[in-house]
Amino acid sequence: TIFPDGRTLQIGTVHNLGQNFSKTFEITFENINGVQEYAYQTCYGMSDRVIASIIAIHGDEKGLCLMPCIAPIQIVIIPIWFKGVKKEINKEAEKIKEELSDFRVHIDYREVRPGSKFFDWEIKGVPLRIEVGPKDIENNVVTAVRRDNGEKIKLGRENLKAQVKELLAKISEDMRSKAWEKFRNRIEEAKNMEEAKKLAGERKVIKTYWCGKEECAKSIEDEISLDILGITEEVKGKTCIYCKGEAKFTVHLAKTY
Ligand SMILES: [Zn+2]
């Protein structure tokens, strides 16, 4: 993926192991001719770099911003206490928690100002905050606030579960498309070395074309001070950015972690 500073992070890997390990462990299969053969293996790896990516890609100046599917707490309920109605508000908060038992919900009963609570849960990236105050009870609503864009929404008390479910789905979808948009905007095509150098200065990930010769790859990396991230796909009708010969592959260039 691409981090906000324009450098790329390799999250997952795909390896073609061939028959190396199946020979060692004697993993065989019967082929179409009834002959035993060593199996061909591939291996896919994902590491805790995924967590670093989540923090960097979705986080903002307020802190973490977690997608509902992975958030340990999806909804935090903040009771807004006023003199004389504390008990009633807590009762309502418990009722809401029970109605939303399909989700991971936490009620923050700490004896601190609501503002401090908002701040704490924003840092931790809880996707949705629900505020319950005397006015909300009076109007038969709750106040929901999205972590991803700060939007404040009044939800009617009827069918709260369905409304919250829809809202969390919307948050996920918006976060996903926002991240993809940022990703795509980072990649730009360079047709020659001058363009590539200019884009490198703008911290872009560069899409370009390469003939397949190692000396060209080395010169490209040296002169632009970026790494070739690997071959993206085979290509026809394009010229190598360095030698101007026929290009065989599309490649991406970037600074990497
Ligand atoms: Zn070349």
CSV table of C-alpha atoms and ligand atoms in Angstrom, one decimal:
chain,number,residue,atom,x,y,z
A,1,THR,CA,0.0,0.0,0.0
A,2,ILE,CA,1.0,3.7,-0.1
A,3,PHE,CA,1.6,5.6,3.1
A,4,PRO,CA,0.6,9.3,3.4
A,5,ASP,CA,4.2,10.3,2.9
A,6,GLY,CA,4.3,8.7,-0.5
A,7,ARG,CA,6.4,5.7,0.5
A,8,THR,CA,5.1,2.2,-0.1
A,9,LEU,CA,4.8,-0.7,2.3
A,10,GLN,CA,4.8,-4.3,1.2
A,11,ILE,CA,2.0,-5.9,3.2
A,12,GLY,CA,1.6,-9.3,1.7
A,13,THR,CA,3.8,-11.7,-0.3
A,14,VAL,CA,3.1,-14.5,-2.8
A,15,HIS,CA,5.8,-17.1,-3.4
A,16,ASN,CA,6.0,-19.8,-6.0
A,17,LEU,CA,7.7,-22.5,-4.0
A,18,GLY,CA,7.6,-25.0,-6.8
A,19,GLN,CA,8.4,-28.5,-5.7
A,20,ASN,CA,11.1,-27.6,-3.2
A,21,PHE,CA,9.1,-28.3,-0.1
A,22,SER,CA,7.0,-31.1,-1.4
A,23,LYS,CA,10.2,-33.0,-2.1
A,24,THR,CA,11.4,-32.4,1.4
A,25,PHE,CA,8.1,-33.4,3.0
A,26,GLU,CA,7.3,-36.0,0.4
A,27,ILE,CA,3.9,-34.5,-0.6
A,28,THR,CA,2.8,-36.2,-3.7
A,29,PHE,CA,-0.3,-36.4,-5.9
A,30,GLU,CA,-1.4,-38.7,-8.7
A,31,ASN,CA,-1.3,-36.9,-12.1
A,32,ILE,CA,-3.6,-37.5,-15.1
A,33,ASN,CA,-1.4,-40.5,-16.2
A,34,GLY,CA,-1.7,-42.2,-12.8
A,35,VAL,CA,1.9,-41.3,-11.9
A,36,GLN,CA,2.9,-40.0,-8.5
A,37,GLU,CA,4.4,-36.5,-8.7
A,38,TYR,CA,5.6,-34.0,-6.2
A,39,ALA,CA,3.1,-31.2,-5.5
A,40,TYR,CA,3.6,-27.7,-6.7
A,41,GLN,CA,3.1,-25.2,-3.9
A,42,THR,CA,2.5,-21.5,-3.5
A,43,CYS,CA,2.5,-19.6,-0.3
A,44,TYR,CA,0.8,-16.4,0.7
A,45,GLY,CA,1.9,-14.3,3.6
A,46,MET,CA,0.5,-11.4,5.5
A,47,SER,CA,2.2,-9.9,8.5
A,48,ASP,CA,1.5,-7.4,11.3
A,49,ARG,CA,2.4,-4.8,8.8
A,50,VAL,CA,-1.3,-4.9,8.1
A,51,ILE,CA,-1.8,-3.2,11.5
A,52,ALA,CA,0.7,-0.5,10.6
A,53,SER,CA,-1.2,0.1,7.4
A,54,ILE,CA,-4.5,0.5,9.1
A,55,ILE,CA,-3.1,3.1,11.5
A,56,ALA,CA,-1.3,5.0,8.7
A,57,ILE,CA,-4.0,4.9,6.0
A,58,HIS,CA,-7.1,5.6,8.0
A,59,GLY,CA,-5.8,7.6,10.9
A,60,ASP,CA,-6.0,11.4,11.0
A,61,GLU,CA,-4.8,14.3,13.2
A,62,LYS,CA,-7.2,13.1,15.9
A,63,GLY,CA,-5.6,9.7,16.2
A,64,LEU,CA,-6.7,6.2,15.2
A,65,CYS,CA,-9.7,5.7,13.0
A,66,LEU,CA,-10.8,2.1,12.9
A,67,MET,CA,-13.1,0.4,10.4
A,68,PRO,CA,-16.2,-1.1,12.2
A,69,CYS,CA,-15.2,-4.7,11.2
A,70,ILE,CA,-12.0,-4.6,13.2
A,71,ALA,CA,-12.7,-2.1,16.0
A,72,PRO,CA,-12.6,-3.8,19.4
A,73,ILE,CA,-15.3,-1.3,20.5
A,74,GLN,CA,-17.6,-0.4,17.6
A,75,ILE,CA,-19.9,2.0,19.5
A,76,VAL,CA,-19.2,4.0,22.7
A,77,ILE,CA,-22.2,5.4,24.6
A,78,ILE,CA,-21.6,8.6,26.5
A,79,PRO,CA,-24.2,9.5,29.0
A,80,ILE,CA,-24.6,13.3,29.2
A,81,TRP,CA,-25.5,13.8,32.9
A,82,PHE,CA,-27.5,16.7,34.3
A,83,LYS,CA,-28.4,17.3,37.9
A,84,GLY,CA,-31.2,15.1,39.0
A,85,VAL,CA,-31.5,13.0,35.8
A,86,LYS,CA,-28.3,10.9,36.1
A,87,LYS,CA,-30.2,7.7,37.0
A,88,GLU,CA,-32.7,8.1,34.2
A,89,ILE,CA,-29.9,8.7,31.6
A,90,ASN,CA,-27.9,5.7,32.8
A,91,LYS,CA,-31.0,3.5,32.5
A,92,GLU,CA,-31.5,4.7,28.9
A,93,ALA,CA,-27.9,4.1,28.1
A,94,GLU,CA,-28.2,0.5,29.4
A,95,LYS,CA,-31.4,0.0,27.4
A,96,ILE,CA,-29.6,1.2,24.2
A,97,LYS,CA,-26.7,-1.1,24.9
A,98,GLU,CA,-29.0,-4.0,25.2
A,99,GLU,CA,-30.8,-3.2,22.0
A,100,LEU,CA,-27.4,-3.0,20.2
A,101,SER,CA,-26.2,-6.3,21.6
A,102,ASP,CA,-25.3,-7.4,18.1
A,103,PHE,CA,-22.4,-4.9,18.2
A,104,ARG,CA,-19.4,-4.4,20.4
A,105,VAL,CA,-20.7,-1.6,22.7
A,106,HIS,CA,-19.2,0.2,25.7
A,107,ILE,CA,-20.7,2.7,28.0
A,108,ASP,CA,-18.3,5.2,29.5
A,109,TYR,CA,-19.4,5.9,33.1
A,110,ARG,CA,-16.2,7.6,34.1
A,111,GLU,CA,-16.6,10.7,36.3
A,112,VAL,CA,-15.0,13.1,33.8
A,113,ARG,CA,-16.5,15.8,31.5
A,114,PRO,CA,-18.2,14.5,28.3
A,115,GLY,CA,-15.6,16.5,26.3
A,116,SER,CA,-12.7,14.5,27.7
A,117,LYS,CA,-14.6,11.3,27.0
A,118,PHE,CA,-15.2,12.3,23.3
A,119,PHE,CA,-11.5,13.1,23.0
A,120,ASP,CA,-10.4,9.7,24.5
A,121,TRP,CA,-12.5,7.6,22.3
A,122,GLU,CA,-11.6,9.6,19.2
A,123,ILE,CA,-7.9,8.9,19.8
A,124,LYS,CA,-8.8,5.2,20.1
A,125,GLY,CA,-10.6,5.3,16.8
A,126,VAL,CA,-14.0,4.0,17.9
A,127,PRO,CA,-16.2,4.3,14.7
A,128,LEU,CA,-19.4,5.5,16.3
A,129,ARG,CA,-20.2,7.6,19.4
A,130,ILE,CA,-23.7,7.7,20.8
A,131,GLU,CA,-24.6,10.5,23.2
A,132,VAL,CA,-27.6,10.2,25.5
A,133,GLY,CA,-28.7,13.4,27.2
A,134,PRO,CA,-32.0,14.7,28.8
A,135,LYS,CA,-32.9,16.4,25.5
A,136,ASP,CA,-32.4,13.2,23.5
A,137,ILE,CA,-34.7,11.3,25.9
A,138,GLU,CA,-37.3,14.1,25.7
A,139,ASN,CA,-37.2,14.1,21.9
A,140,ASN,CA,-37.1,10.3,21.7
A,141,VAL,CA,-33.7,10.3,19.8
A,142,VAL,CA,-30.0,9.6,20.3
A,143,THR,CA,-27.2,11.7,18.9
A,144,ALA,CA,-24.7,9.7,16.9
A,145,VAL,CA,-21.3,11.0,15.8
A,146,ARG,CA,-19.1,9.4,13.2
A,147,ARG,CA,-15.4,9.1,13.9
A,148,ASP,CA,-14.4,9.1,10.3
A,149,ASN,CA,-15.9,12.5,9.3
A,150,GLY,CA,-17.2,14.0,12.5
A,151,GLU,CA,-20.8,14.1,11.2
A,152,LYS,CA,-23.5,14.4,13.8
A,153,ILE,CA,-26.7,12.6,13.2
A,154,LYS,CA,-30.0,12.4,15.1
A,155,LEU,CA,-31.3,8.8,15.2
A,156,GLY,CA,-34.9,8.1,16.2
A,157,ARG,CA,-35.3,5.7,19.1
A,158,GLU,CA,-37.5,3.4,17.0
A,159,ASN,CA,-35.6,0.7,15.1
A,160,LEU,CA,-32.3,1.9,16.5
A,161,LYS,CA,-30.5,-1.4,15.7
A,162,ALA,CA,-31.3,-1.3,12.0
A,163,GLN,CA,-30.3,2.4,11.7
A,164,VAL,CA,-27.0,1.8,13.5
A,165,LYS,CA,-26.3,-1.2,11.3
A,166,GLU,CA,-26.9,0.9,8.2
A,167,LEU,CA,-24.7,3.7,9.6
A,168,LEU,CA,-21.8,1.4,10.3
A,169,ALA,CA,-22.0,-0.1,6.8
A,170,LYS,CA,-22.0,3.5,5.4
A,171,ILE,CA,-18.9,4.3,7.5
A,172,SER,CA,-17.1,1.2,6.2
A,173,GLU,CA,-18.0,2.0,2.6
A,174,ASP,CA,-16.9,5.7,2.9
A,175,MET,CA,-13.6,4.8,4.6
A,176,ARG,CA,-12.9,2.2,1.9
A,177,SER,CA,-13.6,4.5,-1.0
A,178,LYS,CA,-11.7,7.4,0.6
A,179,ALA,CA,-8.6,5.2,1.1
A,180,TRP,CA,-8.8,3.9,-2.5
A,181,GLU,CA,-9.2,7.4,-3.9
A,182,LYS,CA,-6.0,8.6,-2.0
A,183,PHE,CA,-4.2,5.5,-3.3
A,184,ARG,CA,-5.1,6.1,-6.9
A,185,ASN,CA,-4.3,9.8,-6.7
A,186,ARG,CA,-0.8,8.9,-5.6
A,187,ILE,CA,0.0,7.0,-8.8
A,188,GLU,CA,1.0,8.9,-11.9
A,189,GLU,CA,2.4,7.8,-15.2
A,190,ALA,CA,5.8,8.9,-16.5
A,191,LYS,CA,6.7,8.7,-20.2
A,192,ASN,CA,10.3,9.8,-19.8
A,193,MET,CA,13.0,10.3,-17.2
A,194,GLU,CA,12.3,14.0,-16.8
A,195,GLU,CA,8.7,13.4,-16.0
A,196,ALA,CA,9.7,10.6,-13.6
A,197,LYS,CA,12.2,12.9,-11.8
A,198,LYS,CA,9.6,15.6,-11.4
A,199,LEU,CA,7.0,13.1,-10.0
A,200,ALA,CA,9.6,11.7,-7.6
A,201,GLY,CA,10.0,15.2,-6.2
A,202,GLU,CA,6.2,15.3,-5.7
A,203,ARG,CA,6.4,12.0,-3.7
A,204,LYS,CA,4.3,10.2,-6.3
A,205,VAL,CA,4.3,6.5,-7.0
A,206,ILE,CA,5.4,6.3,-10.7
A,207,LYS,CA,3.9,4.0,-13.2
A,208,THR,CA,6.2,3.5,-16.2
A,209,TYR,CA,7.6,1.0,-18.7
A,210,TRP,CA,10.8,-1.1,-18.8
A,211,CYS,CA,12.5,-3.1,-21.5
A,212,GLY,CA,13.5,-5.9,-19.1
A,213,LYS,CA,17.3,-5.3,-19.2
A,214,GLU,CA,19.0,-5.2,-15.8
A,215,GLU,CA,21.3,-2.3,-16.7
A,216,CYS,CA,18.2,-0.1,-17.5
A,217,ALA,CA,16.6,-1.0,-14.2
A,218,LYS,CA,19.8,-0.1,-12.3
A,219,SER,CA,20.1,3.2,-14.1
A,220,ILE,CA,16.4,4.1,-13.6
A,221,GLU,CA,16.7,3.4,-9.8
A,222,ASP,CA,20.0,5.3,-9.5
A,223,GLU,CA,18.9,8.4,-11.5
A,224,ILE,CA,15.5,8.8,-9.9
A,225,SER,CA,16.5,7.5,-6.5
A,226,LEU,CA,13.4,5.2,-6.2
A,227,ASP,CA,13.0,1.5,-6.1
A,228,ILE,CA,11.3,-0.6,-8.7
A,229,LEU,CA,8.5,-2.4,-6.9
A,230,GLY,CA,8.4,-5.3,-9.2
A,231,ILE,CA,6.8,-6.1,-12.5
A,232,THR,CA,3.1,-5.2,-12.6
A,233,GLU,CA,2.2,-6.7,-16.0
A,234,GLU,CA,3.5,-7.4,-19.5
A,235,VAL,CA,3.0,-4.6,-22.0
A,236,LYS,CA,3.1,-4.0,-25.8
A,237,GLY,CA,3.5,-0.8,-27.8
A,238,LYS,CA,5.3,1.1,-25.1
A,239,THR,CA,9.0,2.3,-25.0
A,240,CYS,CA,11.4,1.7,-22.1
A,241,ILE,CA,11.7,4.9,-20.1
A,242,TYR,CA,15.5,4.6,-20.1
A,243,CYS,CA,16.8,3.2,-23.4
A,244,LYS,CA,13.8,4.0,-25.5
A,245,GLY,CA,13.8,0.4,-26.7
A,246,GLU,CA,10.6,-1.7,-26.8
A,247,ALA,CA,9.2,-2.0,-23.3
A,248,LYS,CA,8.2,-5.5,-22.1
A,249,PHE,CA,6.7,-4.6,-18.7
A,250,THR,CA,4.8,-2.1,-16.7
A,251,VAL,CA,6.6,-1.3,-13.5
A,252,HIS,CA,6.0,1.0,-10.5
A,253,LEU,CA,8.6,3.1,-8.8
A,254,ALA,CA,8.5,4.4,-5.3
A,255,LYS,CA,10.4,5.0,-2.1
A,256,THR,CA,9.8,1.9,0.1
A,257,TYR,CA,9.8,1.2,3.8
B,1,ZN,ZN,15.6,-0.2,-21.4
